mmCIF file of C-alpha atoms in Angstrom:
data_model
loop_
_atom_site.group_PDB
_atom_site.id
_atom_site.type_symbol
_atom_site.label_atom_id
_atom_site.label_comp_id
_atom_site.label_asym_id
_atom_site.label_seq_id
_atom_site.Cartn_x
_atom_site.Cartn_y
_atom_site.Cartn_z
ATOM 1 C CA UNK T 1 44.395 10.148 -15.929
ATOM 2 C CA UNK T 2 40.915 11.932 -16.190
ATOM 3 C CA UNK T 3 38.386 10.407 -17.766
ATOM 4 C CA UNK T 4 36.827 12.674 -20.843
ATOM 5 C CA UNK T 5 34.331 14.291 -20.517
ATOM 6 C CA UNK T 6 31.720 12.810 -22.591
ATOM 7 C CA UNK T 7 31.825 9.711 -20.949
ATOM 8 C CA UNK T 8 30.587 12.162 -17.294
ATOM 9 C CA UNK T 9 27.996 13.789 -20.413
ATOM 10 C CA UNK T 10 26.848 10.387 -20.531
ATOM 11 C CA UNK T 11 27.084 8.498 -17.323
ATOM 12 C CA UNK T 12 24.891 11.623 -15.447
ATOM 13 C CA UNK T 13 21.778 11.259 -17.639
ATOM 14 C CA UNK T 14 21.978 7.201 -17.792
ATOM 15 C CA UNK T 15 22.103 7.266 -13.834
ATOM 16 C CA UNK T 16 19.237 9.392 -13.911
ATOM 17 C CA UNK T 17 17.161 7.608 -16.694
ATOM 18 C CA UNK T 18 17.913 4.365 -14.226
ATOM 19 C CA UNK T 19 16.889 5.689 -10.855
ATOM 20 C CA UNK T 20 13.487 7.423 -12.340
ATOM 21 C CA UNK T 21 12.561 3.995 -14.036
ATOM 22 C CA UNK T 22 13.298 2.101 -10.671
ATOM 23 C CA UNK T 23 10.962 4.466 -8.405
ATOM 24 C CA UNK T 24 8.543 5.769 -11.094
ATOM 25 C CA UNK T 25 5.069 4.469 -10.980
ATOM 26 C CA UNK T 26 3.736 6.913 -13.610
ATOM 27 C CA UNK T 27 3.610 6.040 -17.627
ATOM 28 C CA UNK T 28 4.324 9.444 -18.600
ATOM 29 C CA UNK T 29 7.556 9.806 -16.250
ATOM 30 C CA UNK T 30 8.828 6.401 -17.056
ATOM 31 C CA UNK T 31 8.652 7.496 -20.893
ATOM 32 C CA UNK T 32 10.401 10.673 -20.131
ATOM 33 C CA UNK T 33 13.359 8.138 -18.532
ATOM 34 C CA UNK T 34 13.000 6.579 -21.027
ATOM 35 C CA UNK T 35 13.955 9.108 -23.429
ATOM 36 C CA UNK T 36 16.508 10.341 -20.685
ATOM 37 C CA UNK T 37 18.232 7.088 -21.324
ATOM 38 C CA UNK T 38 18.566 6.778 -24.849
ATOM 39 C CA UNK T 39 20.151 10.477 -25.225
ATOM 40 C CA UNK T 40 23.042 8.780 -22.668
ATOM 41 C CA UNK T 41 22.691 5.747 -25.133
ATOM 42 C CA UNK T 42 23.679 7.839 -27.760
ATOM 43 C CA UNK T 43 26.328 9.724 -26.425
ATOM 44 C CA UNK T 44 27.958 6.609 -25.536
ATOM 45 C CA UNK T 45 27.088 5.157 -29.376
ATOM 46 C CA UNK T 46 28.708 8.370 -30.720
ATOM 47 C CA UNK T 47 32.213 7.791 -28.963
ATOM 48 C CA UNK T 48 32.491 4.303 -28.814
ATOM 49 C CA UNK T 49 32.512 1.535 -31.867
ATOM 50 C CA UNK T 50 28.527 0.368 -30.448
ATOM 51 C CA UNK T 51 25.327 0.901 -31.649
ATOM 52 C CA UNK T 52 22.489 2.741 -29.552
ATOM 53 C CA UNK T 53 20.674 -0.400 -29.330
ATOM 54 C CA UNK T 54 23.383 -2.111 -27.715
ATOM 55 C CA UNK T 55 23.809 0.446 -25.507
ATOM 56 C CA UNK T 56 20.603 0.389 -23.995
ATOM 57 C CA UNK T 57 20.445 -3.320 -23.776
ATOM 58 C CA UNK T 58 23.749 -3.451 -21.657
ATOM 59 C CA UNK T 59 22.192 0.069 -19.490
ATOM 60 C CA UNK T 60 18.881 -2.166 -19.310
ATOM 61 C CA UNK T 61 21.554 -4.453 -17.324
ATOM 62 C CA UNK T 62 21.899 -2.339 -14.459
ATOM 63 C CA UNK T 63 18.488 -1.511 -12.434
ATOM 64 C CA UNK T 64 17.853 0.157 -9.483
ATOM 65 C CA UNK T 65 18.996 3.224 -7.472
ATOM 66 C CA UNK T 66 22.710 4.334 -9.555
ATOM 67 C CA UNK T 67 25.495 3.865 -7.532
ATOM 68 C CA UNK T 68 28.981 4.754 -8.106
ATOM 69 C CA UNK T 69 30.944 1.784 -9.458
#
């Protein structure tokens, strides 16, 4: 069964938010990950029963280079 497609919508920009924030030494980029991050944070809040916070505490989980799983 395919997964839909807002959970891809979502995954894509939280990988990226989570690589940039591993290797980025700049404040300004780290922000912009930052922000990168909680869109995918809210994607995720929109189709699921949990709030953006907890979102981006269980993202804030996972650090490093994204990997598939």
């Amino acid at each position: 069964m395919k997964k839909p497609n807002w959970i891809e919508w979502a995954r894509s920009p939280q990988a990226i938010s989570q690589t940039g924030l591993h290797f980025s030494e700049d404040v300004y980029d780290q922000d912009r990950y930052r922000q990168i991050g909680k869109v995918a944070a809210e994607i995720i809040a929109h189709h699921t029963n949990l709030s953006d916070q907890k979102v981006l505490e269980l993202n804030a989980s996972e650090f490093g280079y994204a990997t598939p799983k």
